[in-house]
Tab-separated table of C-alpha atoms in Angstrom:
chain	number	residue	atom	x	y	z
K	1	UNK	CA	20.268	-5.864	13.755
K	2	UNK	CA	18.109	-2.790	13.244
K	3	UNK	CA	15.721	-1.106	15.655
K	4	UNK	CA	12.890	-1.735	13.215
K	5	UNK	CA	11.738	-5.031	11.717
K	6	UNK	CA	9.081	-5.277	9.041
K	7	UNK	CA	7.063	-8.481	9.028
K	8	UNK	CA	5.637	-8.498	5.528
K	9	UNK	CA	4.985	-10.289	2.264
K	10	UNK	CA	6.746	-9.267	-0.918
K	11	UNK	CA	3.560	-9.039	-3.005
K	12	UNK	CA	1.362	-7.356	-0.405
K	13	UNK	CA	0.461	-3.846	-1.561
K	14	UNK	CA	0.131	-2.683	2.045
K	15	UNK	CA	3.673	-3.935	2.627
K	16	UNK	CA	4.858	-2.055	-0.459
K	17	UNK	CA	3.513	1.180	1.053
K	18	UNK	CA	5.516	0.726	4.236
K	19	UNK	CA	8.693	-0.440	2.518
K	20	UNK	CA	8.543	2.641	0.314
K	21	UNK	CA	8.128	4.950	3.319
K	22	UNK	CA	11.006	3.325	5.189
K	23	UNK	CA	13.196	3.683	2.112
K	24	UNK	CA	12.185	7.311	1.545
K	25	UNK	CA	13.042	8.189	5.116
K	26	UNK	CA	16.362	6.347	4.914
K	27	UNK	CA	15.497	3.965	7.760
K	28	UNK	CA	17.246	0.640	8.018
K	29	UNK	CA	15.031	-2.300	8.957
K	30	UNK	CA	15.151	-6.059	9.212
K	31	UNK	CA	13.062	-7.721	6.520
K	32	UNK	CA	10.988	-10.563	7.971
K	33	UNK	CA	9.204	-12.450	5.176
K	34	UNK	CA	5.886	-14.189	5.720
K	35	UNK	CA	4.352	-16.387	3.038
K	36	UNK	CA	0.662	-15.521	2.878
K	37	UNK	CA	0.052	-18.372	0.467
K	38	UNK	CA	1.413	-20.803	3.060
K	39	UNK	CA	-0.561	-19.227	5.885
K	40	UNK	CA	2.454	-18.083	7.882
K	41	UNK	CA	0.602	-14.905	8.851
K	42	UNK	CA	-1.757	-17.092	10.913
K	43	UNK	CA	1.017	-18.786	12.878
K	44	UNK	CA	1.213	-18.333	16.637
K	45	UNK	CA	4.406	-16.278	16.457
K	46	UNK	CA	2.910	-13.698	14.130
K	47	UNK	CA	-0.460	-13.644	15.894
K	48	UNK	CA	1.376	-12.678	19.070
K	49	UNK	CA	2.540	-9.551	17.214
K	50	UNK	CA	-0.620	-8.940	15.213
K	51	UNK	CA	-3.803	-10.691	16.389
K	52	UNK	CA	-5.480	-9.850	13.080
K	53	UNK	CA	-3.086	-12.203	11.311
K	54	UNK	CA	-2.371	-9.681	8.572
K	55	UNK	CA	0.647	-7.911	7.117
K	56	UNK	CA	2.498	-5.685	7.465
K	57	UNK	CA	3.503	-5.447	11.112
K	58	UNK	CA	6.336	-3.144	12.127
K	59	UNK	CA	8.272	-4.234	15.203
K	60	UNK	CA	9.628	-1.162	16.987
K	61	UNK	CA	11.488	-0.589	20.280
K	62	UNK	CA	8.102	0.354	21.759
K	63	UNK	CA	6.286	-2.729	20.523
K	64	UNK	CA	4.603	-4.167	17.455
K	65	UNK	CA	2.515	-1.878	15.251
K	66	UNK	CA	0.078	-3.424	12.744
K	67	UNK	CA	-1.900	-1.660	9.988
K	68	UNK	CA	-0.022	0.033	7.183
K	69	UNK	CA	-1.704	3.432	7.462
K	70	UNK	CA	-1.032	3.615	11.192
K	71	UNK	CA	2.576	2.614	10.513
K	72	UNK	CA	2.928	5.379	7.923
K	73	UNK	CA	1.501	7.970	10.302
K	74	UNK	CA	3.826	6.803	13.101
K	75	UNK	CA	6.836	6.975	10.824
K	76	UNK	CA	5.808	10.482	9.814
K	77	UNK	CA	5.569	11.625	13.416
K	78	UNK	CA	8.745	9.979	14.682
K	79	UNK	CA	10.874	10.463	11.559
K	80	UNK	CA	9.421	13.633	9.978
K	81	UNK	CA	12.082	14.144	7.298
K	82	UNK	CA	11.486	13.911	4.455
K	83	UNK	CA	7.781	14.565	5.082
K	84	UNK	CA	4.976	12.437	3.691
K	85	UNK	CA	2.345	15.041	4.555
K	86	UNK	CA	2.167	18.789	3.932
K	87	UNK	CA	2.134	21.194	6.886
K	88	UNK	CA	-1.165	22.906	6.094
K	89	UNK	CA	-4.114	21.108	7.785
K	90	UNK	CA	-6.348	21.281	4.697
K	91	UNK	CA	-3.599	19.982	2.437
K	92	UNK	CA	-2.856	17.163	4.899
K	93	UNK	CA	-6.529	16.232	4.859
K	94	UNK	CA	-6.556	16.219	1.060
K	95	UNK	CA	-3.573	13.866	0.911
K	96	UNK	CA	-5.140	11.521	3.461
K	97	UNK	CA	-8.429	11.611	1.554
K	98	UNK	CA	-6.703	10.553	-1.667
K	99	UNK	CA	-4.750	7.843	0.127
K	100	UNK	CA	-7.914	6.418	1.666
K	101	UNK	CA	-9.546	5.919	-1.729
K	102	UNK	CA	-7.003	3.136	-2.109
K	103	UNK	CA	-6.569	2.121	1.519
K	104	UNK	CA	-10.241	2.123	2.510
K	105	UNK	CA	-12.226	1.709	-0.720
K	106	UNK	CA	-10.157	-0.550	-2.996
K	107	UNK	CA	-7.816	-2.686	-0.924
K	108	UNK	CA	-10.103	-4.081	1.808
K	109	UNK	CA	-12.484	-5.770	-0.651
K	110	UNK	CA	-9.651	-7.083	-2.815
K	111	UNK	CA	-7.125	-8.452	-0.342
K	112	UNK	CA	-6.101	-12.095	-0.254
K	113	UNK	CA	-8.461	-13.280	2.470
K	114	UNK	CA	-11.484	-11.837	0.644
K	115	UNK	CA	-10.452	-13.445	-2.632
K	116	UNK	CA	-9.873	-16.762	-0.835
K	117	UNK	CA	-13.289	-16.536	0.798
K	118	UNK	CA	-14.918	-16.041	-2.591
K	119	UNK	CA	-13.222	-19.224	-3.743
K	120	UNK	CA	-13.751	-21.469	-0.725
K	121	UNK	CA	-17.246	-20.377	0.290
K	122	UNK	CA	-18.827	-19.502	-3.049
K	123	UNK	CA	-16.846	-21.545	-5.551
K	124	UNK	CA	-15.602	-18.531	-7.494
K	125	UNK	CA	-12.879	-19.560	-9.940
K	126	UNK	CA	-9.726	-17.633	-10.858
K	127	UNK	CA	-11.512	-15.718	-13.628
K	128	UNK	CA	-14.310	-14.727	-11.300
K	129	UNK	CA	-11.894	-13.539	-8.628
K	130	UNK	CA	-10.049	-11.449	-11.197
K	131	UNK	CA	-13.346	-9.922	-12.349
K	132	UNK	CA	-14.223	-9.086	-8.732
K	133	UNK	CA	-10.828	-7.454	-8.242
K	134	UNK	CA	-11.164	-5.403	-11.418
K	135	UNK	CA	-14.674	-4.202	-10.528
K	136	UNK	CA	-13.564	-2.623	-7.254
K	137	UNK	CA	-10.227	-1.459	-8.613
K	138	UNK	CA	-12.024	0.410	-11.405
K	139	UNK	CA	-14.509	1.952	-8.964
K	140	UNK	CA	-11.699	3.378	-6.853
K	141	UNK	CA	-9.429	4.288	-9.743
K	142	UNK	CA	-12.242	6.214	-11.429
K	143	UNK	CA	-12.806	8.309	-8.318
K	144	UNK	CA	-9.069	8.835	-7.822
K	145	UNK	CA	-8.494	9.808	-11.458
K	146	UNK	CA	-11.387	12.264	-11.388
K	147	UNK	CA	-9.986	14.026	-8.362
K	148	UNK	CA	-6.357	14.048	-9.432
K	149	UNK	CA	-7.218	15.301	-12.918
K	150	UNK	CA	-9.458	18.102	-11.683
K	151	UNK	CA	-7.839	19.384	-8.483
K	152	UNK	CA	-5.287	22.158	-8.805
K	153	UNK	CA	-3.051	20.723	-6.079
K	154	UNK	CA	-2.089	17.748	-8.236
K	155	UNK	CA	1.380	18.005	-9.730
K	156	UNK	CA	3.965	15.455	-10.757
K	157	UNK	CA	2.667	13.513	-7.771
K	158	UNK	CA	-0.683	13.387	-6.019
K	159	UNK	CA	0.001	16.613	-4.149
K	160	UNK	CA	2.504	18.910	-5.770
K	161	UNK	CA	5.857	17.711	-7.018
K	162	UNK	CA	7.016	15.711	-4.002
K	163	UNK	CA	6.280	12.087	-3.155
K	164	UNK	CA	3.825	11.813	-0.279
K	165	UNK	CA	1.480	9.518	1.561
K	166	UNK	CA	-1.092	9.298	-1.223
K	167	UNK	CA	1.572	8.398	-3.771
K	168	UNK	CA	2.686	5.406	-1.709
K	169	UNK	CA	-0.852	4.036	-1.807
K	170	UNK	CA	-1.339	4.811	-5.497
K	171	UNK	CA	2.021	3.286	-6.412
K	172	UNK	CA	1.370	0.041	-4.561
K	173	UNK	CA	-2.166	-0.302	-5.904
K	174	UNK	CA	-1.178	0.179	-9.542
K	175	UNK	CA	1.481	-2.517	-9.147
K	176	UNK	CA	-1.186	-4.796	-7.721
K	177	UNK	CA	-3.624	-3.918	-10.500
K	178	UNK	CA	-1.164	-5.266	-13.055
K	179	UNK	CA	-1.410	-8.739	-11.518
K	180	UNK	CA	-5.130	-8.798	-12.338
K	181	UNK	CA	-4.885	-7.188	-15.780
K	182	UNK	CA	-6.701	-4.018	-14.776
K	183	UNK	CA	-6.952	-1.844	-17.896
K	184	UNK	CA	-5.464	1.518	-16.909
K	185	UNK	CA	-6.248	3.318	-20.188
K	186	UNK	CA	-8.932	5.484	-18.588
K	187	UNK	CA	-6.562	6.762	-15.904
K	188	UNK	CA	-3.851	8.860	-17.581
K	189	UNK	CA	-3.200	11.057	-14.543
K	190	UNK	CA	-2.749	8.041	-12.293
K	191	UNK	CA	-0.462	6.412	-14.862
K	192	UNK	CA	1.677	9.559	-15.126
K	193	UNK	CA	2.031	9.766	-11.346
K	194	UNK	CA	2.841	6.073	-11.152
K	195	UNK	CA	5.557	6.491	-13.779
K	196	UNK	CA	7.024	9.326	-11.710
K	197	UNK	CA	6.921	7.089	-8.655
K	198	UNK	CA	8.763	4.333	-10.524
K	199	UNK	CA	11.558	6.826	-11.212
K	200	UNK	CA	12.107	7.350	-7.465
K	201	UNK	CA	14.709	4.784	-6.313
K	202	UNK	CA	13.201	4.447	-2.826
K	203	UNK	CA	9.861	3.404	-4.318
K	204	UNK	CA	11.279	1.250	-7.088
K	205	UNK	CA	13.283	-0.660	-4.459
K	206	UNK	CA	10.064	-1.342	-2.558
K	207	UNK	CA	8.437	-3.122	-5.508
K	208	UNK	CA	7.584	-6.810	-5.052
K	209	UNK	CA	10.103	-8.016	-7.636
K	210	UNK	CA	12.957	-6.474	-5.669
K	211	UNK	CA	12.322	-8.244	-2.366
K	212	UNK	CA	14.385	-11.169	-1.032
K	213	UNK	CA	11.376	-13.493	-0.898
K	214	UNK	CA	10.122	-12.670	-4.392
K	215	UNK	CA	9.116	-15.743	-6.375
């Protein structure tokens, strides 16, 4: 039994972010799978931990912590090595800004409950949902590519040559994009960074296919 338990779904990109951070920091955790397709995230037991009924939720000795970005920041503060953020305030802000292109601009309009709502309330079929996903993925990816390709701080990863907070978001989103056949041709910088992320064992182990509940 570990001090930390991650309530998550193998395919959830927000869960991928947190799994990758836990792996990078060498933290053992109990893996608690929730099937989003079966609605387990809306069960009473999970709602007691996370009233939003979303994943991931990290159970800690201090209590349950929902929201992937808050979890990542908490992990950074409590377990600072290896760091996910640079020390310089401006550089930290840059990394957070890049991360939020994914976390705030792309993911919220493309998560499962939004796609389900399109289907149940507006009769959008699978092709229409995929087109919706691609529209917002391309909008965010275009902005992210433009910044990464033009800003001098970009290196092998989003900020320099070390995996950081923004890379976790980029990595998880590109994996998710593949499920919806997002054409990544226009994003060579993102693709290069993603390939570098895939070569990091801690991130590769966080991928959906490598989880115990993968189907």
